[in-house]
Tab-separated table of C-alpha atoms in Angstrom:
chain	number	residue	atom	x	y	z
U	32	ALA	CA	116.260	97.763	112.109
U	33	GLN	CA	113.734	94.965	112.144
U	34	SER	CA	114.630	91.356	111.408
U	35	VAL	CA	113.255	87.844	111.565
U	36	ALA	CA	115.117	84.589	112.122
U	37	GLN	CA	113.859	81.145	111.207
U	38	PRO	CA	116.540	78.903	112.672
U	39	GLU	CA	115.508	75.706	110.875
U	40	ASP	CA	115.888	75.272	107.135
U	41	GLN	CA	113.930	72.013	107.236
U	42	VAL	CA	111.437	70.457	109.623
U	43	ASN	CA	110.310	66.854	109.232
U	44	VAL	CA	107.305	65.492	111.076
U	45	ALA	CA	105.176	62.377	110.825
U	46	GLU	CA	101.572	62.735	109.768
U	47	GLY	CA	99.302	63.075	112.790
U	48	ASN	CA	102.053	64.397	115.034
U	49	PRO	CA	102.148	67.989	116.278
U	50	LEU	CA	104.336	70.389	114.356
U	51	THR	CA	106.221	73.528	115.323
U	52	VAL	CA	107.995	75.953	113.008
U	53	LYS	CA	110.150	78.414	114.899
U	54	CYS	CA	110.476	82.161	114.447
U	55	THR	CA	112.218	84.852	116.461
U	56	TYR	CA	112.159	88.547	115.736
U	57	SER	CA	113.974	91.755	116.481
U	58	VAL	CA	112.168	95.091	116.276
U	59	SER	CA	112.002	98.359	118.146
U	60	GLY	CA	108.717	98.724	119.925
U	61	ASN	CA	105.726	96.435	119.587
U	62	PRO	CA	105.784	94.218	116.497
U	63	TYR	CA	103.193	93.056	114.047
U	64	LEU	CA	103.948	89.413	113.241
U	65	PHE	CA	102.762	87.275	110.345
U	66	TRP	CA	102.960	83.740	108.994
U	67	TYR	CA	102.678	82.812	105.341
U	68	VAL	CA	102.747	79.516	103.458
U	69	GLN	CA	104.022	78.919	99.936
U	70	TYR	CA	103.300	75.870	97.800
U	71	PRO	CA	105.589	75.080	94.840
U	72	ASN	CA	105.514	77.675	92.078
U	73	ARG	CA	102.799	79.651	93.835
U	74	GLY	CA	102.570	82.979	95.587
U	75	LEU	CA	102.556	83.288	99.354
U	76	GLN	CA	99.311	82.726	101.202
U	77	PHE	CA	98.544	84.553	104.433
U	78	LEU	CA	97.970	82.216	107.412
U	79	LEU	CA	97.666	84.394	110.495
U	80	LYS	CA	98.913	87.490	112.262
U	81	TYR	CA	99.480	88.911	115.709
U	82	ILE	CA	98.739	92.559	116.348
U	83	THR	CA	97.771	92.804	119.984
U	84	GLY	CA	95.720	90.996	122.605
U	85	ASP	CA	95.676	87.243	123.148
U	86	ASN	CA	99.112	85.717	122.722
U	87	LEU	CA	97.664	82.648	120.990
U	88	VAL	CA	96.513	83.461	117.486
U	89	LYS	CA	94.447	81.067	115.386
U	90	GLY	CA	94.583	81.086	111.626
U	91	SER	CA	93.764	79.190	108.478
U	92	TYR	CA	93.946	75.401	107.969
U	93	GLY	CA	94.131	74.669	111.724
U	94	PHE	CA	97.363	76.570	112.290
U	95	GLU	CA	98.012	78.701	115.332
U	96	ALA	CA	100.934	80.733	116.610
U	97	GLU	CA	102.035	81.806	120.049
U	98	PHE	CA	103.468	85.249	120.646
U	99	ASN	CA	106.049	85.360	123.440
U	100	LYS	CA	107.302	88.858	124.109
U	101	SER	CA	109.976	87.900	126.637
U	102	GLN	CA	111.520	85.404	124.217
U	103	THR	CA	110.777	87.558	121.140
U	104	SER	CA	109.299	84.512	119.441
U	105	PHE	CA	106.282	83.735	117.310
U	106	HIS	CA	106.309	79.979	116.675
U	107	LEU	CA	103.825	78.405	114.288
U	108	LYS	CA	102.049	75.292	115.523
U	109	LYS	CA	99.514	72.709	114.509
U	110	PRO	CA	98.240	69.896	116.758
U	111	SER	CA	98.097	67.248	114.040
U	112	ALA	CA	100.092	67.548	110.811
U	113	LEU	CA	98.770	66.559	107.399
U	114	VAL	CA	100.778	65.511	104.360
U	115	SER	CA	99.155	68.434	102.564
U	116	ASP	CA	100.808	70.827	105.047
U	117	SER	CA	104.136	70.142	103.350
U	118	ALA	CA	105.267	73.514	102.022
U	119	LEU	CA	107.591	76.457	102.614
U	120	TYR	CA	106.666	78.627	105.599
U	121	PHE	CA	107.667	82.242	106.118
U	122	CYS	CA	107.565	84.362	109.231
U	123	ALA	CA	107.435	88.144	108.799
U	124	VAL	CA	107.489	91.235	110.963
U	125	ARG	CA	106.579	94.880	110.638
U	126	ALA	CA	107.308	97.558	113.175
U	127	ARG	CA	104.657	100.246	113.518
U	128	GLY	CA	104.453	102.481	110.498
U	129	ASN	CA	103.947	102.300	106.774
U	130	THR	CA	106.776	99.907	105.982
U	131	PRO	CA	106.952	96.624	104.039
U	132	LEU	CA	107.016	93.310	105.823
U	133	VAL	CA	110.434	91.863	106.570
U	134	PHE	CA	110.516	88.123	105.903
U	135	GLY	CA	112.578	85.323	107.333
U	136	LYS	CA	114.424	83.002	104.971
U	137	GLY	CA	111.746	80.347	105.215
U	138	THR	CA	111.433	76.865	106.688
U	139	ARG	CA	110.582	73.886	104.540
U	140	LEU	CA	108.107	71.603	106.273
U	141	SER	CA	107.884	68.000	105.184
U	142	VAL	CA	105.091	65.863	106.606
U	143	ILE	CA	105.698	62.175	106.087
U	144	ALA	CA	102.862	59.688	105.811
K	72	SER	CA	86.747	90.948	96.841
K	73	GLN	CA	90.274	91.916	95.939
K	74	THR	CA	92.399	90.070	93.412
K	75	ILE	CA	95.936	90.506	92.200
K	76	HIS	CA	97.173	89.516	88.759
K	77	GLN	CA	100.649	89.031	87.420
K	78	TRP	CA	101.782	88.300	83.908
K	79	PRO	CA	103.341	86.576	82.282
K	80	ALA	CA	103.402	83.452	84.432
K	81	THR	CA	106.675	82.268	82.931
K	82	LEU	CA	109.277	84.003	80.821
K	83	VAL	CA	112.538	82.932	79.223
K	84	GLN	CA	114.712	85.803	78.041
K	85	PRO	CA	118.288	86.033	76.723
K	86	VAL	CA	120.944	87.999	78.535
K	87	GLY	CA	120.906	91.653	77.508
K	88	SER	CA	117.251	91.713	76.517
K	89	PRO	CA	114.700	94.071	78.114
K	90	LEU	CA	112.132	93.046	80.686
K	91	SER	CA	108.641	94.162	81.594
K	92	LEU	CA	106.560	92.402	84.240
K	93	GLU	CA	103.132	93.693	85.078
K	94	CYS	CA	101.033	93.517	88.205
K	95	THR	CA	97.493	94.791	88.654
K	96	VAL	CA	95.171	94.791	91.637
K	97	GLU	CA	91.397	94.787	91.493
K	98	GLY	CA	88.801	95.591	94.105
K	99	THR	CA	90.695	98.141	96.173
K	100	SER	CA	91.946	101.713	95.935
K	101	ASN	CA	95.212	103.356	96.954
K	102	PRO	CA	96.983	100.106	97.789
K	103	ASN	CA	100.587	99.823	98.829
K	104	LEU	CA	102.340	97.788	96.147
K	105	TYR	CA	105.488	95.673	96.377
K	106	TRP	CA	107.883	93.716	94.160
K	107	TYR	CA	109.848	90.829	95.654
K	108	ARG	CA	112.285	88.374	94.098
K	109	GLN	CA	112.708	84.836	95.357
K	110	ALA	CA	115.813	82.917	94.328
K	111	ALA	CA	116.107	79.150	94.474
K	112	GLY	CA	112.749	78.711	96.234
K	113	ARG	CA	113.884	80.322	99.445
K	114	GLY	CA	114.059	83.782	100.943
K	115	LEU	CA	112.255	86.854	99.671
K	116	GLN	CA	114.169	89.938	98.662
K	117	LEU	CA	112.196	93.188	98.622
K	118	LEU	CA	113.008	95.069	95.431
K	119	PHE	CA	110.614	98.024	95.322
K	120	TYR	CA	107.555	99.324	97.076
K	121	SER	CA	105.135	102.109	96.325
K	122	VAL	CA	102.701	104.013	98.512
K	123	GLY	CA	101.147	105.975	95.634
K	124	ILE	CA	101.253	106.812	91.932
K	125	GLY	CA	104.744	107.834	90.937
K	126	GLN	CA	106.125	107.106	94.409
K	127	ILE	CA	108.683	104.302	94.275
K	128	SER	CA	111.126	103.240	96.955
K	129	SER	CA	114.071	101.117	95.853
K	130	GLU	CA	115.471	98.661	98.339
K	131	VAL	CA	118.280	97.131	96.327
K	132	PRO	CA	120.359	99.041	93.745
K	133	GLN	CA	120.586	96.949	90.586
K	134	ASN	CA	119.628	96.974	86.958
K	135	LEU	CA	115.904	96.765	87.683
K	136	SER	CA	113.438	99.622	87.937
K	137	ALA	CA	109.783	99.945	88.848
K	138	SER	CA	106.986	102.268	87.858
K	139	ARG	CA	103.435	102.884	88.975
K	140	PRO	CA	101.628	104.599	86.136
K	141	GLN	CA	98.173	103.998	87.597
K	142	ASP	CA	96.817	103.513	91.108
K	143	ARG	CA	96.540	99.745	90.842
K	144	GLN	CA	99.273	98.951	88.334
K	145	PHE	CA	102.868	98.187	89.183
K	146	ILE	CA	105.487	97.424	86.539
K	147	LEU	CA	108.952	95.933	86.966
K	148	SER	CA	111.416	96.651	84.175
K	149	SER	CA	114.951	96.204	83.034
K	150	LYS	CA	116.784	97.571	80.032
K	151	LYS	CA	119.313	94.726	79.920
K	152	LEU	CA	118.835	91.461	81.786
K	153	LEU	CA	121.652	89.688	83.576
K	154	LEU	CA	121.914	85.971	84.336
K	155	SER	CA	121.584	86.860	88.015
K	156	ASP	CA	118.125	88.324	87.360
K	157	SER	CA	116.683	84.822	87.070
K	158	GLY	CA	114.186	84.029	89.802
K	159	PHE	CA	110.597	84.027	90.892
K	160	TYR	CA	109.129	87.530	90.955
K	161	LEU	CA	106.244	88.211	93.280
K	162	CYS	CA	104.008	91.237	93.403
K	163	ALA	CA	102.047	92.027	96.549
K	164	TRP	CA	99.603	94.617	97.814
K	165	SER	CA	98.326	95.824	101.150
K	166	VAL	CA	95.846	98.437	102.218
K	167	LEU	CA	97.355	101.850	102.823
K	168	ILE	CA	98.651	101.552	106.331
K	169	SER	CA	97.876	104.167	108.907
K	170	PHE	CA	100.144	104.481	111.855
K	171	GLY	CA	99.462	101.701	114.324
K	172	GLN	CA	97.736	99.264	111.993
K	173	GLY	CA	99.077	95.865	111.037
K	174	ASN	CA	97.713	94.900	107.669
K	175	GLU	CA	98.901	91.828	105.881
K	176	GLN	CA	100.278	91.769	102.371
K	177	TYR	CA	98.560	89.714	99.700
K	178	PHE	CA	100.656	88.107	97.019
K	179	GLY	CA	100.108	87.447	93.354
K	180	PRO	CA	100.795	84.098	91.674
K	181	GLY	CA	104.296	85.106	90.597
K	182	THR	CA	106.350	85.169	87.386
K	183	ARG	CA	109.118	82.637	86.825
K	184	LEU	CA	111.900	84.408	84.916
K	185	THR	CA	114.765	82.458	83.399
K	186	VAL	CA	117.572	84.435	81.827
K	187	THR	CA	119.618	82.335	79.399
């Protein structure tokens, strides 16, 4: 079975500082990994994904994520946080095949001015 | 471009009443369709997904059901709502996935359901 763990319920960071939101996964075979962001009372917005190739993936709004196969991790990063980045972030995984994404429980990011 | 619609945006229903939430996708054909529920602003629970008309997979046995009467229409229903059905319901779509492809899911704006 495939699963995703987001070990932090809440991450607080000062505006302008780098941010990291952690994600680890468990899946048989090579995974497809995704990050989404959700603002209050809104649907999820796709940020970025890893399929294959370069371990550093760049996405929307200046976010990037690093795939680490040996540590089975896919942490979301941004060099300089903005107050507007405050939101709920979800990591998701899909093993190969026509199956739905499996989501982590989410990490709430709070960027403080 | 593709768009996904959900309605209504908010809904307040008494316990025991029926439910019908609708989701439609525009600008694509043969999408995979999904219903998720989000409780208390946190994790997503997959309820149903569909890879084609009339093909519904149920992930969680409960008093909800789903139907796909048309290619780009996905309906979530209940005959009798429970208090525990309250939550934020999200519909999503993705392109039909061939083996070996990793296509993202795109989400609708959601329906906030409060059962009183």
